[in-house]
């Protein structure tokens, strides 16, 4: 009865971006830069997860603007709607159908013990809705709807991905081999770490805004934030051990400055002559040179609603084509074809 032919050997990439908050340098170096590379090498589906955002943000007043912003910022970073399918989750209705089928294969017990569910339930005890519980099921639907096997995500999504694998395997076991197993996928084994400017962790979409560099920050804001980054009076002697907060600003410099400059400051540090004021001014300028063109492009796009809509339509057409194909196979496999 196995008449379904899974496309296991085609390298299909799928990932989702929640439209909550402004994109920052960590999003760029941790994710978007990889998407931009992948779009040349794989069949890629990148999705704005507007349905997922409803699980925690039921008020939709700002949803449209947030969706537009994520699209504009990703395009400004180099995502190409002609190369990848860059689309909005709610524009692909088959997502909801597959989500429904997968919900019948997902057990309460495994959903309830998901770490993100427990966290969100704790943070927001007055809105523990069923959508929040089945968040990983919807995410699994997003991925396997394109029969994707490569999912570029960060560490925080590992459990969701493991669950997506579980649901895909469970479906295959019950109804026949339809889905390849999705796996986390990133180019460099160690993901680039983009530290916050105050040595409290990583840059963040919503917390700690003064210590995070956003792609929408203006030149002045970028320079000011960097000026306030935690430093000290400099090393007291030659070849001192570098404190972690100094290492962090070097990490940021590695992202945007030329190698000679980094070498110069490393040597200055080792000689005990480094001046953090100069360092920050240099880093500020290089950061502005990096962020300003992205910000400008995103702003221009945000002012061009017609183009944004066109980008969404191009993406939806590609995603719908792939989704329709998969759902035909799914319904056949399930015997839902009468
Ligand atoms: N849950 C992901 C996040 O919070 C977003 C997401 C939704 C996603 N659907 C996806 C990621 C599918 C990868 C694949 O970042």
mmCIF file of C-alpha atoms and ligand atoms in Angstrom:
data_model
loop_
_atom_site.group_PDB
_atom_site.id
_atom_site.type_symbol
_atom_site.label_atom_id
_atom_site.label_comp_id
_atom_site.label_asym_id
_atom_site.label_seq_id
_atom_site.Cartn_x
_atom_site.Cartn_y
_atom_site.Cartn_z
ATOM 1 C CA UNK A 1 0.000 0.000 0.000
ATOM 2 C CA UNK A 2 3.094 2.149 0.048
ATOM 3 C CA UNK A 3 2.521 4.239 -3.050
ATOM 4 C CA UNK A 4 3.890 7.401 -1.503
ATOM 5 C CA UNK A 5 7.340 8.386 -2.616
ATOM 6 C CA UNK A 6 9.022 10.608 -0.081
ATOM 7 C CA UNK A 7 11.620 12.997 -1.490
ATOM 8 C CA UNK A 8 14.224 12.000 1.072
ATOM 9 C CA UNK A 9 17.223 12.924 -0.996
ATOM 10 C CA UNK A 10 16.182 16.435 -1.875
ATOM 11 C CA UNK A 11 17.701 18.836 0.583
ATOM 12 C CA UNK A 12 14.839 20.919 1.853
ATOM 13 C CA UNK A 13 15.394 23.606 4.468
ATOM 14 C CA UNK A 14 12.627 25.100 6.594
ATOM 15 C CA UNK A 15 12.642 27.588 9.427
ATOM 16 C CA UNK A 16 10.293 29.999 11.147
ATOM 17 C CA UNK A 17 10.696 33.432 12.664
ATOM 18 C CA UNK A 18 8.256 34.750 15.250
ATOM 19 C CA UNK A 19 7.059 38.271 14.455
ATOM 20 C CA UNK A 20 7.598 39.611 17.945
ATOM 21 C CA UNK A 21 10.136 42.310 18.604
ATOM 22 C CA UNK A 22 12.826 43.923 16.529
ATOM 23 C CA UNK A 23 15.597 41.873 14.950
ATOM 24 C CA UNK A 24 19.029 42.375 16.447
ATOM 25 C CA UNK A 25 22.645 41.585 15.738
ATOM 26 C CA UNK A 26 22.295 38.149 17.331
ATOM 27 C CA UNK A 27 19.444 37.261 14.972
ATOM 28 C CA UNK A 28 21.565 38.399 12.061
ATOM 29 C CA UNK A 29 24.742 36.488 12.873
ATOM 30 C CA UNK A 30 22.985 33.549 14.529
ATOM 31 C CA UNK A 31 20.310 32.928 11.912
ATOM 32 C CA UNK A 32 19.630 35.275 9.032
ATOM 33 C CA UNK A 33 23.172 35.189 7.686
ATOM 34 C CA UNK A 34 22.871 31.404 7.438
ATOM 35 C CA UNK A 35 19.493 31.640 5.697
ATOM 36 C CA UNK A 36 21.041 33.943 3.127
ATOM 37 C CA UNK A 37 23.751 31.386 2.443
ATOM 38 C CA UNK A 38 21.351 28.447 2.402
ATOM 39 C CA UNK A 39 19.037 30.021 -0.154
ATOM 40 C CA UNK A 40 21.767 29.539 -2.772
ATOM 41 C CA UNK A 41 22.363 25.910 -1.916
ATOM 42 C CA UNK A 42 19.032 24.358 -0.937
ATOM 43 C CA UNK A 43 15.332 24.502 -1.549
ATOM 44 C CA UNK A 44 14.410 26.875 1.278
ATOM 45 C CA UNK A 45 11.189 27.749 3.062
ATOM 46 C CA UNK A 46 11.416 30.624 5.527
ATOM 47 C CA UNK A 47 8.260 31.532 7.316
ATOM 48 C CA UNK A 48 6.950 34.337 9.492
ATOM 49 C CA UNK A 49 5.193 32.490 12.314
ATOM 50 C CA UNK A 50 2.199 34.763 12.796
ATOM 51 C CA UNK A 51 -0.056 31.911 13.971
ATOM 52 C CA UNK A 52 2.442 30.933 16.634
ATOM 53 C CA UNK A 53 2.476 34.499 17.911
ATOM 54 C CA UNK A 54 -1.251 34.201 18.698
ATOM 55 C CA UNK A 55 -0.448 31.686 21.430
ATOM 56 C CA UNK A 56 1.158 34.426 23.504
ATOM 57 C CA UNK A 57 -0.043 37.640 21.830
ATOM 58 C CA UNK A 58 -3.825 37.336 21.329
ATOM 59 C CA UNK A 59 -4.090 41.105 20.798
ATOM 60 C CA UNK A 60 -3.518 41.516 17.060
ATOM 61 C CA UNK A 61 -3.440 45.313 16.915
ATOM 62 C CA UNK A 62 0.257 45.365 16.083
ATOM 63 C CA UNK A 63 0.494 42.032 14.312
ATOM 64 C CA UNK A 64 0.421 43.350 10.757
ATOM 65 C CA UNK A 65 3.099 45.923 11.461
ATOM 66 C CA UNK A 66 5.242 43.278 13.160
ATOM 67 C CA UNK A 67 4.859 40.874 10.251
ATOM 68 C CA UNK A 68 5.804 43.620 7.811
ATOM 69 C CA UNK A 69 8.824 44.547 9.887
ATOM 70 C CA UNK A 70 10.179 40.998 10.052
ATOM 71 C CA UNK A 71 9.767 40.668 6.320
ATOM 72 C CA UNK A 72 11.422 44.007 5.590
ATOM 73 C CA UNK A 73 14.333 43.348 7.919
ATOM 74 C CA UNK A 74 15.021 39.874 6.571
ATOM 75 C CA UNK A 75 14.926 41.095 2.995
ATOM 76 C CA UNK A 76 17.210 43.987 3.944
ATOM 77 C CA UNK A 77 19.661 41.408 5.305
ATOM 78 C CA UNK A 78 19.775 39.610 1.981
ATOM 79 C CA UNK A 79 16.928 37.092 1.921
ATOM 80 C CA UNK A 80 15.833 36.906 -1.684
ATOM 81 C CA UNK A 81 12.161 36.156 -2.367
ATOM 82 C CA UNK A 82 13.125 34.843 -5.794
ATOM 83 C CA UNK A 83 15.533 32.297 -4.329
ATOM 84 C CA UNK A 84 13.825 31.149 -1.134
ATOM 85 C CA UNK A 85 10.130 30.798 -0.429
ATOM 86 C CA UNK A 86 9.701 33.543 2.145
ATOM 87 C CA UNK A 87 6.109 33.504 3.309
ATOM 88 C CA UNK A 88 3.632 34.129 6.040
ATOM 89 C CA UNK A 89 2.347 31.103 7.989
ATOM 90 C CA UNK A 90 -1.330 32.128 7.858
ATOM 91 C CA UNK A 91 -1.162 32.340 4.052
ATOM 92 C CA UNK A 92 -0.732 28.592 3.849
ATOM 93 C CA UNK A 93 -4.023 27.116 5.079
ATOM 94 C CA UNK A 94 -2.792 23.543 4.733
ATOM 95 C CA UNK A 95 -0.688 24.255 7.805
ATOM 96 C CA UNK A 96 -3.887 24.220 9.844
ATOM 97 C CA UNK A 97 -5.027 20.955 8.308
ATOM 98 C CA UNK A 98 -1.777 19.141 8.962
ATOM 99 C CA UNK A 99 -1.674 20.612 12.486
ATOM 100 C CA UNK A 100 -5.089 19.093 13.107
ATOM 101 C CA UNK A 101 -4.053 15.640 11.923
ATOM 102 C CA UNK A 102 -0.842 15.783 13.933
ATOM 103 C CA UNK A 103 -2.751 16.832 17.050
ATOM 104 C CA UNK A 104 -4.427 13.407 16.998
ATOM 105 C CA UNK A 105 -0.973 11.850 17.203
ATOM 106 C CA UNK A 106 0.352 14.073 19.974
ATOM 107 C CA UNK A 107 -0.092 12.981 23.589
ATOM 108 C CA UNK A 108 -1.052 15.298 26.418
ATOM 109 C CA UNK A 109 1.783 13.947 28.544
ATOM 110 C CA UNK A 110 4.549 14.793 26.121
ATOM 111 C CA UNK A 111 3.099 18.227 25.376
ATOM 112 C CA UNK A 112 2.710 19.102 29.038
ATOM 113 C CA UNK A 113 6.327 18.405 29.793
ATOM 114 C CA UNK A 114 7.717 20.637 27.045
ATOM 115 C CA UNK A 115 10.058 23.141 28.652
ATOM 116 C CA UNK A 116 8.795 26.130 26.621
ATOM 117 C CA UNK A 117 5.203 25.276 27.545
ATOM 118 C CA UNK A 118 6.028 25.117 31.236
ATOM 119 C CA UNK A 119 7.968 28.389 31.033
ATOM 120 C CA UNK A 120 5.229 30.245 29.206
ATOM 121 C CA UNK A 121 2.534 28.840 31.476
ATOM 122 C CA UNK A 122 4.490 30.042 34.489
ATOM 123 C CA UNK A 123 5.071 33.497 33.008
ATOM 124 C CA UNK A 124 1.476 33.930 31.940
ATOM 125 C CA UNK A 125 -0.795 31.875 34.223
ATOM 126 C CA UNK A 126 -3.981 33.646 33.082
ATOM 127 C CA UNK A 127 -3.617 32.520 29.472
ATOM 128 C CA UNK A 128 -2.590 28.867 29.386
ATOM 129 C CA UNK A 129 -4.483 28.117 26.187
ATOM 130 C CA UNK A 130 -4.573 24.889 24.182
ATOM 131 C CA UNK A 131 -2.631 26.566 21.372
ATOM 132 C CA UNK A 132 0.233 27.112 23.760
ATOM 133 C CA UNK A 133 0.162 23.431 24.692
ATOM 134 C CA UNK A 134 0.201 22.341 21.042
ATOM 135 C CA UNK A 135 2.729 24.960 19.931
ATOM 136 C CA UNK A 136 5.260 22.215 19.070
ATOM 137 C CA UNK A 137 2.632 20.409 16.988
ATOM 138 C CA UNK A 138 2.087 23.526 14.892
ATOM 139 C CA UNK A 139 5.826 23.911 14.523
ATOM 140 C CA UNK A 140 6.108 20.282 13.402
ATOM 141 C CA UNK A 141 3.357 20.937 10.854
ATOM 142 C CA UNK A 142 5.300 23.945 9.496
ATOM 143 C CA UNK A 143 8.360 21.821 8.963
ATOM 144 C CA UNK A 144 6.997 18.574 7.600
ATOM 145 C CA UNK A 145 4.445 20.369 5.421
ATOM 146 C CA UNK A 146 7.368 20.853 3.033
ATOM 147 C CA UNK A 147 8.870 17.484 3.880
ATOM 148 C CA UNK A 148 11.929 19.389 5.056
ATOM 149 C CA UNK A 149 14.787 17.592 6.739
ATOM 150 C CA UNK A 150 17.019 20.559 7.549
ATOM 151 C CA UNK A 151 15.899 23.068 10.134
ATOM 152 C CA UNK A 152 18.257 25.936 10.955
ATOM 153 C CA UNK A 153 17.413 26.818 14.563
ATOM 154 C CA UNK A 154 19.203 27.737 17.743
ATOM 155 C CA UNK A 155 19.638 25.676 20.867
ATOM 156 C CA UNK A 156 16.397 26.928 22.407
ATOM 157 C CA UNK A 157 14.440 25.080 19.690
ATOM 158 C CA UNK A 158 16.079 21.682 20.120
ATOM 159 C CA UNK A 159 13.243 20.165 22.099
ATOM 160 C CA UNK A 160 10.649 21.397 19.592
ATOM 161 C CA UNK A 161 12.641 19.813 16.827
ATOM 162 C CA UNK A 162 12.895 16.549 18.678
ATOM 163 C CA UNK A 163 9.118 16.600 19.010
ATOM 164 C CA UNK A 164 8.726 17.357 15.297
ATOM 165 C CA UNK A 165 10.825 14.269 14.655
ATOM 166 C CA UNK A 166 8.665 12.227 16.986
ATOM 167 C CA UNK A 167 5.448 13.311 15.253
ATOM 168 C CA UNK A 168 6.893 12.671 11.787
ATOM 169 C CA UNK A 169 8.035 9.188 12.783
ATOM 170 C CA UNK A 170 4.722 8.465 14.471
ATOM 171 C CA UNK A 171 2.814 9.540 11.390
ATOM 172 C CA UNK A 172 5.013 7.414 9.142
ATOM 173 C CA UNK A 173 4.592 4.425 11.420
ATOM 174 C CA UNK A 174 0.816 4.719 11.457
ATOM 175 C CA UNK A 175 0.042 5.795 7.900
ATOM 176 C CA UNK A 176 3.083 5.039 5.742
ATOM 177 C CA UNK A 177 6.353 6.625 4.880
ATOM 178 C CA UNK A 178 5.546 10.213 4.010
ATOM 179 C CA UNK A 179 7.915 12.412 5.979
ATOM 180 C CA UNK A 180 11.684 12.572 6.255
ATOM 181 C CA UNK A 181 12.981 13.141 9.783
ATOM 182 C CA UNK A 182 13.726 16.802 10.401
ATOM 183 C CA UNK A 183 17.020 17.663 12.044
ATOM 184 C CA UNK A 184 18.603 20.844 13.337
ATOM 185 C CA UNK A 185 21.063 22.166 10.837
ATOM 186 C CA UNK A 186 23.650 24.895 10.979
ATOM 187 C CA UNK A 187 26.800 25.500 8.990
ATOM 188 C CA UNK A 188 29.232 26.005 11.799
ATOM 189 C CA UNK A 189 29.027 23.429 14.533
ATOM 190 C CA UNK A 190 29.353 26.154 17.167
ATOM 191 C CA UNK A 191 26.762 28.846 16.604
ATOM 192 C CA UNK A 192 28.112 32.375 16.640
ATOM 193 C CA UNK A 193 27.585 33.894 20.024
ATOM 194 C CA UNK A 194 26.600 37.534 20.015
ATOM 195 C CA UNK A 195 26.975 38.773 23.594
ATOM 196 C CA UNK A 196 24.967 41.642 25.036
ATOM 197 C CA UNK A 197 26.844 44.843 25.838
ATOM 198 C CA UNK A 198 26.463 44.499 29.602
ATOM 199 C CA UNK A 199 27.888 41.039 30.110
ATOM 200 C CA UNK A 200 24.576 39.479 31.142
ATOM 201 C CA UNK A 201 24.207 36.981 28.305
ATOM 202 C CA UNK A 202 23.133 37.182 24.699
ATOM 203 C CA UNK A 203 21.415 39.971 22.805
ATOM 204 C CA UNK A 204 17.659 39.705 23.128
ATOM 205 C CA UNK A 205 14.555 40.634 21.169
ATOM 206 C CA UNK A 206 12.696 42.099 24.087
ATOM 207 C CA UNK A 207 14.751 42.227 27.282
ATOM 208 C CA UNK A 208 17.732 44.351 27.954
ATOM 209 C CA UNK A 209 17.252 46.745 25.076
ATOM 210 C CA UNK A 210 20.048 49.111 26.080
ATOM 211 C CA UNK A 211 22.567 46.288 25.793
ATOM 212 C CA UNK A 212 21.258 44.930 22.488
ATOM 213 C CA UNK A 213 22.043 46.337 19.052
ATOM 214 C CA UNK A 214 18.921 46.280 16.884
ATOM 215 C CA UNK A 215 18.965 46.409 13.104
ATOM 216 C CA UNK A 216 16.578 49.365 13.424
ATOM 217 C CA UNK A 217 18.813 51.412 15.775
ATOM 218 C CA UNK A 218 19.903 54.777 14.395
ATOM 219 C CA UNK A 219 23.587 55.709 14.171
ATOM 220 C CA UNK A 220 23.537 57.745 17.341
ATOM 221 C CA UNK A 221 21.883 54.996 19.353
ATOM 222 C CA UNK A 222 24.393 52.421 18.110
ATOM 223 C CA UNK A 223 27.345 54.607 19.104
ATOM 224 C CA UNK A 224 25.820 55.435 22.494
ATOM 225 C CA UNK A 225 25.077 51.812 23.344
ATOM 226 C CA UNK A 226 28.601 50.768 22.469
ATOM 227 C CA UNK A 227 30.068 53.640 24.462
ATOM 228 C CA UNK A 228 28.210 52.347 27.515
ATOM 229 C CA UNK A 229 29.486 48.781 27.118
ATOM 230 C CA UNK A 230 31.132 47.444 30.240
ATOM 231 C CA UNK A 231 34.938 47.943 30.288
ATOM 232 C CA UNK A 232 37.513 48.845 32.949
ATOM 233 C CA UNK A 233 40.696 50.897 33.342
ATOM 234 C CA UNK A 234 42.627 48.492 31.128
ATOM 235 C CA UNK A 235 45.103 45.717 31.961
ATOM 236 C CA UNK A 236 47.555 46.539 34.730
ATOM 237 C CA UNK A 237 50.387 44.525 33.201
ATOM 238 C CA UNK A 238 51.480 42.903 29.970
ATOM 239 C CA UNK A 239 49.800 39.689 28.819
ATOM 240 C CA UNK A 240 47.028 39.893 31.392
ATOM 241 C CA UNK A 241 44.147 37.453 31.275
ATOM 242 C CA UNK A 242 41.301 39.043 29.330
ATOM 243 C CA UNK A 243 38.134 39.520 31.422
ATOM 244 C CA UNK A 244 34.999 38.055 29.854
ATOM 245 C CA UNK A 245 33.354 41.459 29.308
ATOM 246 C CA UNK A 246 36.381 42.589 27.290
ATOM 247 C CA UNK A 247 36.337 39.326 25.372
ATOM 248 C CA UNK A 248 32.718 40.131 24.556
ATOM 249 C CA UNK A 249 33.467 43.483 22.946
ATOM 250 C CA UNK A 250 36.250 41.831 20.979
ATOM 251 C CA UNK A 251 33.696 39.257 19.826
ATOM 252 C CA UNK A 252 31.524 42.091 18.547
ATOM 253 C CA UNK A 253 34.494 43.652 16.784
ATOM 254 C CA UNK A 254 35.235 40.325 15.102
ATOM 255 C CA UNK A 255 31.796 40.507 13.513
ATOM 256 C CA UNK A 256 32.116 43.890 11.831
ATOM 257 C CA UNK A 257 35.708 45.179 11.813
ATOM 258 C CA UNK A 258 38.661 44.439 9.567
ATOM 259 C CA UNK A 259 41.151 41.865 10.817
ATOM 260 C CA UNK A 260 44.066 44.355 11.081
ATOM 261 C CA UNK A 261 42.112 46.499 13.476
ATOM 262 C CA UNK A 262 41.268 43.555 15.691
ATOM 263 C CA UNK A 263 44.908 42.469 15.692
ATOM 264 C CA UNK A 264 46.018 45.975 16.614
ATOM 265 C CA UNK A 265 43.724 46.126 19.636
ATOM 266 C CA UNK A 266 44.648 42.599 20.692
ATOM 267 C CA UNK A 267 48.297 43.614 20.612
ATOM 268 C CA UNK A 268 47.485 46.786 22.537
ATOM 269 C CA UNK A 269 45.731 44.683 25.127
ATOM 270 C CA UNK A 270 48.678 42.342 25.457
ATOM 271 C CA UNK A 271 51.057 45.302 25.723
ATOM 272 C CA UNK A 272 48.824 46.799 28.406
ATOM 273 C CA UNK A 273 48.362 49.974 26.339
ATOM 274 C CA UNK A 274 44.816 49.461 25.068
ATOM 275 C CA UNK A 275 42.482 52.476 25.320
ATOM 276 C CA UNK A 276 38.908 51.346 25.509
ATOM 277 C CA UNK A 277 37.628 54.797 24.553
ATOM 278 C CA UNK A 278 39.346 54.516 21.162
ATOM 279 C CA UNK A 279 38.326 50.900 20.844
ATOM 280 C CA UNK A 280 34.679 51.741 21.362
ATOM 281 C CA UNK A 281 34.770 54.654 18.971
ATOM 282 C CA UNK A 282 36.254 52.431 16.296
ATOM 283 C CA UNK A 283 33.791 49.647 17.021
ATOM 284 C CA UNK A 284 30.935 52.162 17.013
ATOM 285 C CA UNK A 285 31.891 53.412 13.552
ATOM 286 C CA UNK A 286 32.272 49.942 12.102
ATOM 287 C CA UNK A 287 28.981 48.880 13.647
ATOM 288 C CA UNK A 288 27.228 51.899 12.166
ATOM 289 C CA UNK A 289 28.710 51.076 8.767
ATOM 290 C CA UNK A 290 27.356 47.581 9.118
ATOM 291 C CA UNK A 291 23.872 48.315 10.433
ATOM 292 C CA UNK A 292 23.003 51.587 8.646
ATOM 293 C CA UNK A 293 22.561 50.127 5.123
ATOM 294 C CA UNK A 294 20.380 47.304 6.480
ATOM 295 C CA UNK A 295 18.271 49.754 8.470
ATOM 296 C CA UNK A 296 17.905 52.031 5.453
ATOM 297 C CA UNK A 297 16.825 49.204 3.189
ATOM 298 C CA UNK A 298 14.317 47.935 5.743
ATOM 299 C CA UNK A 299 12.878 51.417 6.221
ATOM 300 C CA UNK A 300 12.501 51.909 2.476
ATOM 301 C CA UNK A 301 10.694 48.588 2.209
ATOM 302 C CA UNK A 302 8.435 49.349 5.143
ATOM 303 C CA UNK A 303 7.356 52.473 3.306
ATOM 304 C CA UNK A 304 6.449 50.399 0.270
ATOM 305 C CA UNK A 305 3.491 48.268 1.330
ATOM 306 C CA UNK A 306 2.832 47.220 -2.243
ATOM 307 C CA UNK A 307 6.264 45.605 -2.476
ATOM 308 C CA UNK A 308 5.881 43.886 0.899
ATOM 309 C CA UNK A 309 2.590 42.395 -0.230
ATOM 310 C CA UNK A 310 4.163 41.306 -3.481
ATOM 311 C CA UNK A 311 6.975 39.569 -1.568
ATOM 312 C CA UNK A 312 4.411 37.772 0.594
ATOM 313 C CA UNK A 313 2.462 36.682 -2.473
ATOM 314 C CA UNK A 314 5.516 35.305 -4.248
ATOM 315 C CA UNK A 315 6.380 33.362 -1.087
ATOM 316 C CA UNK A 316 2.850 32.115 -0.494
ATOM 317 C CA UNK A 317 2.607 30.822 -4.060
ATOM 318 C CA UNK A 318 5.753 28.730 -3.642
ATOM 319 C CA UNK A 319 4.827 27.516 -0.161
ATOM 320 C CA UNK A 320 1.295 26.633 -1.208
ATOM 321 C CA UNK A 321 2.547 24.602 -4.126
ATOM 322 C CA UNK A 322 4.754 22.528 -1.871
ATOM 323 C CA UNK A 323 2.044 22.269 0.814
ATOM 324 C CA UNK A 324 -0.601 21.113 -1.645
ATOM 325 C CA UNK A 325 1.669 18.405 -2.928
ATOM 326 C CA UNK A 326 2.449 17.148 0.563
ATOM 327 C CA UNK A 327 -1.177 17.237 1.685
ATOM 328 C CA UNK A 328 -2.272 15.223 -1.313
ATOM 329 C CA UNK A 329 0.189 12.533 -0.237
ATOM 330 C CA UNK A 330 -0.871 12.862 3.410
ATOM 331 C CA UNK A 331 -4.582 12.469 2.650
ATOM 332 C CA UNK A 332 -3.849 9.493 0.414
ATOM 333 C CA UNK A 333 -1.696 7.872 3.071
ATOM 334 C CA UNK A 334 -4.398 8.436 5.696
ATOM 335 C CA UNK A 335 -7.155 7.224 3.441
ATOM 336 C CA UNK A 336 -8.810 10.639 3.637
ATOM 337 C CA UNK A 337 -9.306 10.680 -0.114
ATOM 338 C CA UNK A 338 -12.937 9.704 -0.553
HETATM 339 N N1 LIG B 1 9.240 28.322 17.503
HETATM 340 C C1 LIG B 1 10.207 29.034 16.716
HETATM 341 C C2 LIG B 1 10.820 30.150 17.580
HETATM 342 O O1 LIG B 1 10.293 30.470 18.600
HETATM 343 C C3 LIG B 1 9.600 29.662 15.484
HETATM 344 C C4 LIG B 1 9.098 28.629 14.530
HETATM 345 C C5 LIG B 1 7.801 28.442 14.161
HETATM 346 C C6 LIG B 1 9.881 27.689 13.809
HETATM 347 N N2 LIG B 1 7.718 27.447 13.242
HETATM 348 C C7 LIG B 1 8.958 26.964 12.990
HETATM 349 C C8 LIG B 1 11.251 27.406 13.755
HETATM 350 C C9 LIG B 1 9.406 25.943 12.166
HETATM 351 C C10 LIG B 1 11.670 26.368 12.918
HETATM 352 C C11 LIG B 1 10.757 25.644 12.135
HETATM 353 O O2 LIG B 1 11.829 30.697 17.221
#
